[in-house]
PDB file of C-alpha atoms in Angstrom:
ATOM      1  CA  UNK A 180       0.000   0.000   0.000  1.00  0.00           C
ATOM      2  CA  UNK A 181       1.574   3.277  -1.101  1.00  0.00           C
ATOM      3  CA  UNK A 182       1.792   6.188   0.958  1.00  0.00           C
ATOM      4  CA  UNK A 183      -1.128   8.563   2.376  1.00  0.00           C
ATOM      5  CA  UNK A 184      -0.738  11.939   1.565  1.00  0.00           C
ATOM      6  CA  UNK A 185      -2.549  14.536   3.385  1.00  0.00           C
ATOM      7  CA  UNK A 186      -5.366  16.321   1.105  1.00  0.00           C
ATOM      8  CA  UNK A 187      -3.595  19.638   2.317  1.00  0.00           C
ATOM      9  CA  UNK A 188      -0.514  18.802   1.023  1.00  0.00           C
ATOM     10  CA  UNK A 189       0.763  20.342  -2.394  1.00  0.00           C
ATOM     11  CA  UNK A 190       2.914  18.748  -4.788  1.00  0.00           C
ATOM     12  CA  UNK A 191       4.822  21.639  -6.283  1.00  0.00           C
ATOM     13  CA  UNK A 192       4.696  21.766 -10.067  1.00  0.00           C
ATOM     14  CA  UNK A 193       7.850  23.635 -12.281  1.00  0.00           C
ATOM     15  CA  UNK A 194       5.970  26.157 -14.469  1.00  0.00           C
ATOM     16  CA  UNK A 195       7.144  25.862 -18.175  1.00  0.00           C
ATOM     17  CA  UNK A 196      10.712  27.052 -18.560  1.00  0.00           C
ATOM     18  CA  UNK A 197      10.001  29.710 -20.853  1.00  0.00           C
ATOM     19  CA  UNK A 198       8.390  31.481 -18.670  1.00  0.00           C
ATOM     20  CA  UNK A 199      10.793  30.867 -16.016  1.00  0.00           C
ATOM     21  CA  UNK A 200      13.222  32.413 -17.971  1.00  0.00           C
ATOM     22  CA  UNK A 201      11.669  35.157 -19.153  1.00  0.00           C
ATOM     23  CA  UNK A 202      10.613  35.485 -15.496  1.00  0.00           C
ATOM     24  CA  UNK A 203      13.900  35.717 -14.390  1.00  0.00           C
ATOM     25  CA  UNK A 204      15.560  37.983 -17.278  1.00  0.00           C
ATOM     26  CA  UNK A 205      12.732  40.398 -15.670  1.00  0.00           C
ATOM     27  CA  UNK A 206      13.400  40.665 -12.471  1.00  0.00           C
ATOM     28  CA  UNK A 207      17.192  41.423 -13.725  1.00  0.00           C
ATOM     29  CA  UNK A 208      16.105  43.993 -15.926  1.00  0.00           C
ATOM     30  CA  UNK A 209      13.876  45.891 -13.094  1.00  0.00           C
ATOM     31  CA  UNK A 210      16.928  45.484 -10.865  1.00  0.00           C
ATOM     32  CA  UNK A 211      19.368  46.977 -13.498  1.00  0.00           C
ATOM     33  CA  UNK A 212      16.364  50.222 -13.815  1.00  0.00           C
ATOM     34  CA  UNK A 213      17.032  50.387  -9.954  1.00  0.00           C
ATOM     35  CA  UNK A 214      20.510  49.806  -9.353  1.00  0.00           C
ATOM     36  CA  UNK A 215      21.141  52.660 -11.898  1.00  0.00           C
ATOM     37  CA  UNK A 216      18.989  54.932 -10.955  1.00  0.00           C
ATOM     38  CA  UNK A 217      20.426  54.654  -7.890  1.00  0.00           C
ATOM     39  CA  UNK A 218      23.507  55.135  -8.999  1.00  0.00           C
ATOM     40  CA  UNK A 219      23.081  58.180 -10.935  1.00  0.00           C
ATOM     41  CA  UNK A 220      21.124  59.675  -7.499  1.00  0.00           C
ATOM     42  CA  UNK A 221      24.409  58.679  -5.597  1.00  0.00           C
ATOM     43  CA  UNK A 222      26.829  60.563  -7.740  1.00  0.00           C
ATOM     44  CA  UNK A 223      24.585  63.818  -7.579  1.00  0.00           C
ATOM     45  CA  UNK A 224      25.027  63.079  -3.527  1.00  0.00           C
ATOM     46  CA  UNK A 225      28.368  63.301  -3.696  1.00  0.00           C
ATOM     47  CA  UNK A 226      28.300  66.308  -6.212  1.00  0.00           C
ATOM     48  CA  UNK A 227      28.988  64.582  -9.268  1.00  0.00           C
ATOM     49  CA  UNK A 228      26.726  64.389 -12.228  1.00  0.00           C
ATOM     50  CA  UNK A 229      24.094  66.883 -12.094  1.00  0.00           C
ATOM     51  CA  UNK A 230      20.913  66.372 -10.098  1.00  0.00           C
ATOM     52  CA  UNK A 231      19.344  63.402  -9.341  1.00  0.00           C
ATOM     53  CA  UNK A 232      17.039  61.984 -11.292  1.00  0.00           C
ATOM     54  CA  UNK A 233      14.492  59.113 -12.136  1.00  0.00           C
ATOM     55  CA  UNK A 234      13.739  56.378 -14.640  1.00  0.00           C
ATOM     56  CA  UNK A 235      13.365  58.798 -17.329  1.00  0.00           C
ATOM     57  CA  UNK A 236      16.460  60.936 -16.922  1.00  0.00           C
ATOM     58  CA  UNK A 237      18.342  57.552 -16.129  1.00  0.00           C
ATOM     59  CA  UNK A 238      17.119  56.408 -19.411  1.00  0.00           C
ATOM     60  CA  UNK A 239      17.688  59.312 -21.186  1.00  0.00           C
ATOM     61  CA  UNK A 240      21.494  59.351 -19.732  1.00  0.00           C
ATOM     62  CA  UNK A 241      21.987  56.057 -20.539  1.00  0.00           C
ATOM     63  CA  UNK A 242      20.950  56.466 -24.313  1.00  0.00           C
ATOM     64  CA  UNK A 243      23.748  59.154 -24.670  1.00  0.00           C
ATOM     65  CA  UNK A 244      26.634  57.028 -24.401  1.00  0.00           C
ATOM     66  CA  UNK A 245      27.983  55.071 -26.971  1.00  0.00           C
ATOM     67  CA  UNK A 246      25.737  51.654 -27.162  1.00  0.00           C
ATOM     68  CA  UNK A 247      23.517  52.875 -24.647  1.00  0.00           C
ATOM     69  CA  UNK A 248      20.406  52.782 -26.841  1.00  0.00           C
ATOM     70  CA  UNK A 249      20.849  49.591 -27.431  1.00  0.00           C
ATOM     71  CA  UNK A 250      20.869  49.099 -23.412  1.00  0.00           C
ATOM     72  CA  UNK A 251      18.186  51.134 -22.970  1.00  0.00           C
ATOM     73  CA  UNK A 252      16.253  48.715 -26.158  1.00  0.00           C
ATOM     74  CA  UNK A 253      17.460  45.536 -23.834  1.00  0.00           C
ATOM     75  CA  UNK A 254      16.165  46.942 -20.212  1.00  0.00           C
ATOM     76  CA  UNK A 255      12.540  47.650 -21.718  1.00  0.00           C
ATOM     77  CA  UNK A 256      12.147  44.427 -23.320  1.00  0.00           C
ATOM     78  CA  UNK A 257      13.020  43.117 -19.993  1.00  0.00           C
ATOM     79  CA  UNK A 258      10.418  44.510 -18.146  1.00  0.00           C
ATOM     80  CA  UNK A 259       7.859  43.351 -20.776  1.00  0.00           C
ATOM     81  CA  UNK A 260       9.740  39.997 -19.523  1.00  0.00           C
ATOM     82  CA  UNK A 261       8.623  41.057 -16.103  1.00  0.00           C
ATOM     83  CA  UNK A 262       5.274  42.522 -16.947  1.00  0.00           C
ATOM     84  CA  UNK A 263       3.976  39.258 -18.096  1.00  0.00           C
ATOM     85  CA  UNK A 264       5.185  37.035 -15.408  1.00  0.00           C
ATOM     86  CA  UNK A 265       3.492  39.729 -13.028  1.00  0.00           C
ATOM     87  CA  UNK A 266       0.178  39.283 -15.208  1.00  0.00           C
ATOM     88  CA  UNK A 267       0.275  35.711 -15.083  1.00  0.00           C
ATOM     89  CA  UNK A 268       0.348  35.994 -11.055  1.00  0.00           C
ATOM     90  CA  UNK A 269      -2.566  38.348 -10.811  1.00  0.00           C
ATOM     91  CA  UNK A 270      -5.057  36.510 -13.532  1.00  0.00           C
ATOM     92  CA  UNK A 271      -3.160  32.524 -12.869  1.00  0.00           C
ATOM     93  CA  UNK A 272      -2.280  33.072  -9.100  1.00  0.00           C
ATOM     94  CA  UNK A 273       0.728  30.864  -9.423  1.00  0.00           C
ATOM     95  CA  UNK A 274       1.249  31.684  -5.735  1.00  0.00           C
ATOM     96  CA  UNK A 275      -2.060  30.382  -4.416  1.00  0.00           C
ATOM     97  CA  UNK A 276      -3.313  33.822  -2.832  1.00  0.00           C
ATOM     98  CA  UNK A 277      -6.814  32.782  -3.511  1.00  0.00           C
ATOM     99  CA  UNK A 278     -10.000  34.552  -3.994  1.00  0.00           C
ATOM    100  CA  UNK A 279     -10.686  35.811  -0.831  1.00  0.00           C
ATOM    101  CA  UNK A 280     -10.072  39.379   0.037  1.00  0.00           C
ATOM    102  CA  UNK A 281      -6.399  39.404   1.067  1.00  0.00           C
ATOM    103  CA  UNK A 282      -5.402  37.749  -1.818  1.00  0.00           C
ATOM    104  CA  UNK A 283      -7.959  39.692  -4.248  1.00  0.00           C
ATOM    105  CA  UNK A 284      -6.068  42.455  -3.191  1.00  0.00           C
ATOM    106  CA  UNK A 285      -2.654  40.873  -3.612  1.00  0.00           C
ATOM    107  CA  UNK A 286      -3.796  40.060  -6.725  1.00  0.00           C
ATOM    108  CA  UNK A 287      -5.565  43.328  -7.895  1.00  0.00           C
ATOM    109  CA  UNK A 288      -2.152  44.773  -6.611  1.00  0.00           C
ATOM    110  CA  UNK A 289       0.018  42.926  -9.071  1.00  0.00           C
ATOM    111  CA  UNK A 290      -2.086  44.045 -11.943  1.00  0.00           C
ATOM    112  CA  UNK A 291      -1.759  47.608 -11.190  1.00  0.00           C
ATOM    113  CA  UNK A 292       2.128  47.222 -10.607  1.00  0.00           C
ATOM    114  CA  UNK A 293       2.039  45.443 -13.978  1.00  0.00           C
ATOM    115  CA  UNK A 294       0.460  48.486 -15.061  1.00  0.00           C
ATOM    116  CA  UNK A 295       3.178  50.738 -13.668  1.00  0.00           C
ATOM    117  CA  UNK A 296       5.683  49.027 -15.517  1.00  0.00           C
ATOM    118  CA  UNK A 297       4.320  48.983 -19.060  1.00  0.00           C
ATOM    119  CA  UNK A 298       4.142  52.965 -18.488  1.00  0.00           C
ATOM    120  CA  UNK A 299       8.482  52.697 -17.757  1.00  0.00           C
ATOM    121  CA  UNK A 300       9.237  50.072 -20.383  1.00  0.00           C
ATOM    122  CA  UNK A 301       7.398  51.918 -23.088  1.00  0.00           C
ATOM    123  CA  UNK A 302       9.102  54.768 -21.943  1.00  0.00           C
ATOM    124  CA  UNK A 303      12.176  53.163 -22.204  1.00  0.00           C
ATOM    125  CA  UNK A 304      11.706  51.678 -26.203  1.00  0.00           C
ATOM    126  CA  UNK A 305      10.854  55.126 -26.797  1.00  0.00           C
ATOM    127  CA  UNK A 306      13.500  56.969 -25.472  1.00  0.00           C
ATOM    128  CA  UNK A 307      15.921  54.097 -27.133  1.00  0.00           C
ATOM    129  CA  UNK A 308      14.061  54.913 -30.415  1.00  0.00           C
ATOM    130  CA  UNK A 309      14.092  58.691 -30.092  1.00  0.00           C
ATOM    131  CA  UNK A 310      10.301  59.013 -30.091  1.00  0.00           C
ATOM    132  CA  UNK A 311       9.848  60.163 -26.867  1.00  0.00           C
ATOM    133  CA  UNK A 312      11.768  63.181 -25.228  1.00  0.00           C
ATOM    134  CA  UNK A 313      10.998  61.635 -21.461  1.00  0.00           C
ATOM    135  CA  UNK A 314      10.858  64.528 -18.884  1.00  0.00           C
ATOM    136  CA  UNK A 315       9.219  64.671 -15.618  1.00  0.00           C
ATOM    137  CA  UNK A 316       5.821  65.877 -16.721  1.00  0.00           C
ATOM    138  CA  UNK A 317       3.982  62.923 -16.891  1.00  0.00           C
ATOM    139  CA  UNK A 318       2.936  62.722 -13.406  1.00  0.00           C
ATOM    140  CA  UNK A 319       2.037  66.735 -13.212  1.00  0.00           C
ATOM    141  CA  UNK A 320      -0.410  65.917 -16.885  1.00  0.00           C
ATOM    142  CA  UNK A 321      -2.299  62.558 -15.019  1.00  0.00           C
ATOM    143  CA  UNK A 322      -2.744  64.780 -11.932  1.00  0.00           C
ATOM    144  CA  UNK A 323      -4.079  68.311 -14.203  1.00  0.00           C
ATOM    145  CA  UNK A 324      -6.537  65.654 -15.828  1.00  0.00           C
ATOM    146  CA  UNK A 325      -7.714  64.131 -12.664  1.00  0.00           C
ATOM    147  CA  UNK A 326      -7.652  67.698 -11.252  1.00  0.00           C
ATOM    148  CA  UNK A 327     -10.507  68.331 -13.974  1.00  0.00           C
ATOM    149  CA  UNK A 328     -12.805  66.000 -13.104  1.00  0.00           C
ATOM    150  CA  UNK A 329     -15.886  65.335 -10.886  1.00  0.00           C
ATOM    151  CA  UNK A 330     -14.312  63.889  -7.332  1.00  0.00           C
ATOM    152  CA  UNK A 331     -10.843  64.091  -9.015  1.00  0.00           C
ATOM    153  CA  UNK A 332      -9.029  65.331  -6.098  1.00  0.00           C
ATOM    154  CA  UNK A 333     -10.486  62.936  -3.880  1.00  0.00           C
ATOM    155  CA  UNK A 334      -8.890  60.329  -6.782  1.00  0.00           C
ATOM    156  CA  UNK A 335      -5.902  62.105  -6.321  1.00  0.00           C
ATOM    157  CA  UNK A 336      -5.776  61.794  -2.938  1.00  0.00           C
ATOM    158  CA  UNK A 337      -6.568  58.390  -2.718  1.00  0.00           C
ATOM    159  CA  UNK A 338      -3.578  57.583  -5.163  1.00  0.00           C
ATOM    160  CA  UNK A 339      -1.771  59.301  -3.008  1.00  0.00           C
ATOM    161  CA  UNK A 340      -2.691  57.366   0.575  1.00  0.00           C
ATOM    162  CA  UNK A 341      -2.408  54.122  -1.612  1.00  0.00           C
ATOM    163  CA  UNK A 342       1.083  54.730  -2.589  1.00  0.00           C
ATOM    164  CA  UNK A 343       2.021  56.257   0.903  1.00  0.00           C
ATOM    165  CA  UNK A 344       0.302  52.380   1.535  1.00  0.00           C
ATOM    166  CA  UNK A 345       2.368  50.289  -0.371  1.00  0.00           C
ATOM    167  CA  UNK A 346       5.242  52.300   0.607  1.00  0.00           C
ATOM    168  CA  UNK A 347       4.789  51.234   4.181  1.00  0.00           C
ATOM    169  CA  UNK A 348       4.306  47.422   3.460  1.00  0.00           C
ATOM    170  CA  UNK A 349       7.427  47.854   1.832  1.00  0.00           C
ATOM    171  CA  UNK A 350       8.976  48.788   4.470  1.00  0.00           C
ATOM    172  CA  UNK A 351       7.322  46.318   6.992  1.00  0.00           C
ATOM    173  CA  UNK A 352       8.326  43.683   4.574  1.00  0.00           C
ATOM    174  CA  UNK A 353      11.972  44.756   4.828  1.00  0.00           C
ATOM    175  CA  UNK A 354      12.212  45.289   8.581  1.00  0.00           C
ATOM    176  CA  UNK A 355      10.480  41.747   8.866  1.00  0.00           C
ATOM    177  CA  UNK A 356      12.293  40.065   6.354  1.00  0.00           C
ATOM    178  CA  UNK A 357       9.031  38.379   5.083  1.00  0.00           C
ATOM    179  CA  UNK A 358      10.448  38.926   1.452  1.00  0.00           C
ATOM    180  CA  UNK A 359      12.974  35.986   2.241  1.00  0.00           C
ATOM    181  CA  UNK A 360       9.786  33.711   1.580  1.00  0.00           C
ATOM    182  CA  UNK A 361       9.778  34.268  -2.006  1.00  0.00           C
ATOM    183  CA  UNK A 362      13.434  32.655  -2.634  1.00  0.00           C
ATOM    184  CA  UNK A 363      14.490  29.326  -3.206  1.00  0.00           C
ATOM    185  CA  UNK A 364      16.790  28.811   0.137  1.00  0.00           C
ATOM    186  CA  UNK A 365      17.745  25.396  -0.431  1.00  0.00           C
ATOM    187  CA  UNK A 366      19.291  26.430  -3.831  1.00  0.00           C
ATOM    188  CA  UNK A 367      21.267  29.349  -1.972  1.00  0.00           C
ATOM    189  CA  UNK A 368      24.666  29.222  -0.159  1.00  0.00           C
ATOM    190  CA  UNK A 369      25.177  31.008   2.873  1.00  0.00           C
ATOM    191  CA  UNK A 370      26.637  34.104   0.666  1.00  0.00           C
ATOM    192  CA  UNK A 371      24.005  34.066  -1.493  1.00  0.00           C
ATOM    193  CA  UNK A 372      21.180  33.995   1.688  1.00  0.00           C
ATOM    194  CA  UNK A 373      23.231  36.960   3.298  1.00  0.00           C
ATOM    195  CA  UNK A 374      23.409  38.941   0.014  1.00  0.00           C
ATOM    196  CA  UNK A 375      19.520  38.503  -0.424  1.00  0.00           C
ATOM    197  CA  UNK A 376      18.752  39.460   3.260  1.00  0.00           C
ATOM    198  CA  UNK A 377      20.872  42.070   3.472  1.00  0.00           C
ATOM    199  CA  UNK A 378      20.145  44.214   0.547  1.00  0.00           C
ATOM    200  CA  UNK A 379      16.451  42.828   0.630  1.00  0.00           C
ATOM    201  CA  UNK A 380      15.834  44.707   4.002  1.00  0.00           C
ATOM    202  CA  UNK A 381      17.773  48.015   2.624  1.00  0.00           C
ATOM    203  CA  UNK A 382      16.727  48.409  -0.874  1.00  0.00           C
ATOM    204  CA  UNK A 383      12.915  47.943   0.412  1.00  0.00           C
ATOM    205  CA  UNK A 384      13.168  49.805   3.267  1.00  0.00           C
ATOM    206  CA  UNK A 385      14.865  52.923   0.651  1.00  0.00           C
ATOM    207  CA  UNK A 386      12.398  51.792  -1.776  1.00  0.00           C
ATOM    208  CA  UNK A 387       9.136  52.153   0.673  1.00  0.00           C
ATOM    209  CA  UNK A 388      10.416  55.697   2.077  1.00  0.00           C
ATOM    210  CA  UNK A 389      10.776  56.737  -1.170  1.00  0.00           C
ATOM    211  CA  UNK A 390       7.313  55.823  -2.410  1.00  0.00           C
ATOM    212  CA  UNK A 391       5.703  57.323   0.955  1.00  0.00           C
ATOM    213  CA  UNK A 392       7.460  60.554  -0.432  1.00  0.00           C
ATOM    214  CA  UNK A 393       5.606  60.431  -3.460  1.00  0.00           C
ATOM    215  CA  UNK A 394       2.202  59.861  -1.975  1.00  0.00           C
ATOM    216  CA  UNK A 395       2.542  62.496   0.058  1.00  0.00           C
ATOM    217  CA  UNK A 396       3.163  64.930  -3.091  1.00  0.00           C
ATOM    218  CA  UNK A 397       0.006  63.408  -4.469  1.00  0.00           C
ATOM    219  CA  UNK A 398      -1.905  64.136  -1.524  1.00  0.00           C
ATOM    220  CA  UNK A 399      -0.151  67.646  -1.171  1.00  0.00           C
ATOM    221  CA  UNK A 400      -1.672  68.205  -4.994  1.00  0.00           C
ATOM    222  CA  UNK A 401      -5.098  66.990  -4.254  1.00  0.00           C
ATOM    223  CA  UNK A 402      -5.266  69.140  -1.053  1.00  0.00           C
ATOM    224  CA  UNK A 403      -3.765  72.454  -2.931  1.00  0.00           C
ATOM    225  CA  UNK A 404      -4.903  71.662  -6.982  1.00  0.00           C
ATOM    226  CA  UNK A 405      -1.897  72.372  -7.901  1.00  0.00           C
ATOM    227  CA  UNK A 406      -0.261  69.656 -10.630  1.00  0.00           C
ATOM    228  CA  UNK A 407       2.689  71.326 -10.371  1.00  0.00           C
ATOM    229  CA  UNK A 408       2.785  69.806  -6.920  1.00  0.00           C
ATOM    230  CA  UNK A 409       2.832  66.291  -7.991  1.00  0.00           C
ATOM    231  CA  UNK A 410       5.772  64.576  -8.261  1.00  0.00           C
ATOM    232  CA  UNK A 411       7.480  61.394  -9.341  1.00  0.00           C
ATOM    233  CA  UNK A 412      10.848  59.433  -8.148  1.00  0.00           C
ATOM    234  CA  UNK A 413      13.006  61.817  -9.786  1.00  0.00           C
ATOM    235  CA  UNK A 414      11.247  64.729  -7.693  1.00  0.00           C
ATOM    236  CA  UNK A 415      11.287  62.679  -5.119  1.00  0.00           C
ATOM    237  CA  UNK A 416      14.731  61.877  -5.127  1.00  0.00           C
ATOM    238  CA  UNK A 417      15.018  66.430  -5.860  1.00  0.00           C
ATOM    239  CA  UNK A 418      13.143  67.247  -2.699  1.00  0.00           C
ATOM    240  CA  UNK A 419      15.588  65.020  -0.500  1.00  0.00           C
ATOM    241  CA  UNK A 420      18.508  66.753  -1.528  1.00  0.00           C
ATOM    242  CA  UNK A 421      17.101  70.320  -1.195  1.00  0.00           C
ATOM    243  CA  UNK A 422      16.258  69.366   2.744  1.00  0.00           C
ATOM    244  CA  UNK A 423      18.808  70.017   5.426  1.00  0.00           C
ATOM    245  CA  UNK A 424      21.716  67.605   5.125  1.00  0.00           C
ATOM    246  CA  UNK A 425      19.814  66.207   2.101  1.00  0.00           C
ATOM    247  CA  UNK A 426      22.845  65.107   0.544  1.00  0.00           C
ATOM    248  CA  UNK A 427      23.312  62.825   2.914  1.00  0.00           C
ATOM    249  CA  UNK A 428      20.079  61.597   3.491  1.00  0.00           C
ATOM    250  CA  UNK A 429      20.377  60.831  -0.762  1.00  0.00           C
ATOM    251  CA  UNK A 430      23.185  59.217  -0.435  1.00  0.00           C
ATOM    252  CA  UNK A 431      21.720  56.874   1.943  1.00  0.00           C
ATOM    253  CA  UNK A 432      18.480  56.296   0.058  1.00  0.00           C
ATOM    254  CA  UNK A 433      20.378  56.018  -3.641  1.00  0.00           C
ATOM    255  CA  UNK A 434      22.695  53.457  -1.698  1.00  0.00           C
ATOM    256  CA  UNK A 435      19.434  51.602  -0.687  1.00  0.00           C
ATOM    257  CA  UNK A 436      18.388  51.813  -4.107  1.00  0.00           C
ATOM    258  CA  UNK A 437      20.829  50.294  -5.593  1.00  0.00           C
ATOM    259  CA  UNK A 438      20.749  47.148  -2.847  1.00  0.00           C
ATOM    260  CA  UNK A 439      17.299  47.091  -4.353  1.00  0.00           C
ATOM    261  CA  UNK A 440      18.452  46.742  -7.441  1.00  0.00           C
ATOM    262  CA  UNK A 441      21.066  44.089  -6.640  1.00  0.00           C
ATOM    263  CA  UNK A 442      18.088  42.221  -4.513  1.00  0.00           C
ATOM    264  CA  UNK A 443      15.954  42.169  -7.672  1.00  0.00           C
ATOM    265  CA  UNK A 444      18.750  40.592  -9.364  1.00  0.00           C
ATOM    266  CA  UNK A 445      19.165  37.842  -6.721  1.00  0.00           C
ATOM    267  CA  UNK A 446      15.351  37.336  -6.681  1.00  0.00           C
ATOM    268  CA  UNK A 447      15.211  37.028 -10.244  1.00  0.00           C
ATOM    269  CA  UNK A 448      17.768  33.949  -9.486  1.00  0.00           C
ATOM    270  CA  UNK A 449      16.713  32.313  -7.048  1.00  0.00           C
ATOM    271  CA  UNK A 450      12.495  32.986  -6.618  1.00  0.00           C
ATOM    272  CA  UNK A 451       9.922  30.421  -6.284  1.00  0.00           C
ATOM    273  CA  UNK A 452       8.133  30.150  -9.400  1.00  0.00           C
ATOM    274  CA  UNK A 453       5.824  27.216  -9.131  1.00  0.00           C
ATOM    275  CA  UNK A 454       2.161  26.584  -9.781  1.00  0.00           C
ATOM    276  CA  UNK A 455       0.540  24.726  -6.722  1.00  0.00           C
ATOM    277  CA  UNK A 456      -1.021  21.421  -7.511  1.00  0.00           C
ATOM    278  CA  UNK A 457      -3.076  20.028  -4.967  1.00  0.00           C
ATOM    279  CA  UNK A 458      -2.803  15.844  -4.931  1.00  0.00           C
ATOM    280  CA  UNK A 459      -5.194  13.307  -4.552  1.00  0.00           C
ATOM    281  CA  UNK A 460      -5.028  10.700  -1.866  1.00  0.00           C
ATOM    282  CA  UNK A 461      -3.264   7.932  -3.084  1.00  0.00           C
ATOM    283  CA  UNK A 462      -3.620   4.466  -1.382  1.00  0.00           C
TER     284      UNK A 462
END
């Protein structure tokens, strides 16, 4: 008589190695976004390189140097690699979040973050194809046009204490180290677990402040409908260094940033990236 296995129990089924690939190559290319945006933001800290600046000045930079098109061309088709792996958790739930509310939400979050990122990688195929100038207007047009409309501030506003949201469960996630969950530990030496831990817990606890900056510009536009209030990562990364000691305070955050970026490159290494399959009770 073969073994019982309890109905709970889930055997853990590989999820076609295509995707797992492409999977992967995304979460390196959103980690190379990061790690040089950070970058760039830690050379204005130290008073080299102009003012800091965010995915679209980073891409725009990056064009300008010899071959850097063709970088910028290889870093958007990656996150189109990382869009659709963050689709196919929100519609397949590879993760087994479920249908109830917390993981409706989970879910419901992954499809606007997918969202998000087909806004950056379109940006960056058409900065690499000179069709689009980039700038840091994009934000200050969505928030005019919701500005305009019935209830659009309280939109604005609730943007705004969404972000400031997320920004905080990114930070709870780093502090608690929950993220370590999503790797593959058995496949990781003890270098590779420290390296994941370590600039897990900075680059999302950067990452979180830095998106609880943003919300609050959103709210601070709903509250004075005034676009020009809104602002995005490179203004957010701006209004740090105008504050006292802001160079400093930069240079910490681009430093987390670019953890971040290194942790998305671990995670796109080493993360779980199975489909649950529930087995029957053999006898």
């Amino acid at each position: 008589m073969g073994k019982s296995i309890h109905p709970d129990e889930y055997d853990r089924e590989e999820i076609k190695p295509w995707i797992r690939r492409s999977a992967r190559i995304g979460y390196m290319a959103k980690g190379c976004v990061y790690f040089i945006v950070g970058l760039l933001a830690l050379l204005a800290a130290a008073g080299f390189g102009g003012k800091a600046t965010g995915t679209s000045g980073m891409f725009q930079s990056l064009a300008r140097i010899p071959l850097g098109n063709i970088l910028v061309w290889l870093m958007g088709l990656g996150l189109f690699m990382y869009i659709g792996w963050v689709l196919i958790k929100a519609f397949l739930d590879p993760k087994g979040e479920g249908k109830g509310m917390g993981g409706l939400i989970k879910r419901f979050a992954y499809f606007i973050n997918a969202g998000i990122y087909t806004v950056l990688a379109v940006q960056a195929i058409g900065i690499a194809v000179n069709t689009i100038s980039g700038g840091g207007g994009s934000g200050n047009t969505l928030s005019a046009k919701l500005l305009q409309q019935p209830f659009g501030a309280w939109i604005l506003g609730g943007i705004g204490a969404g972000v400031i949201g997320y920004g905080v469960y990114e930070i709870t996630n780093g502090l608690t180290q929950r993220f370590m969950k999503a790797f593959l530990i058995g496949d990781m030496d003890y270098h590779e677990r420290k390296i994941a831990k370590n600039t897990g817990t900075a680059g999302l606890v950067s990452r979180g402040a830095v998106f609880g900056l943003i919300g609050f510009f959103f709210i601070r536009t709903a509250l004075s409908h005034d676009p020009g209030q809104a602002k995005g990562l490179d203004g957010a990364l701006s209004e740090i260094a105008s504050q006292p000691f802001g160079r400093w305070i930069l240079g910490f955050v681009s430093a987390g940033l670019i953890l971040y970026g290194i942790y998305q490159v671990t995670r796109g290494r080493y993360e779980h990236m199975q489909f649950g399959k529930k087995e029957r009770e053999k006898s």
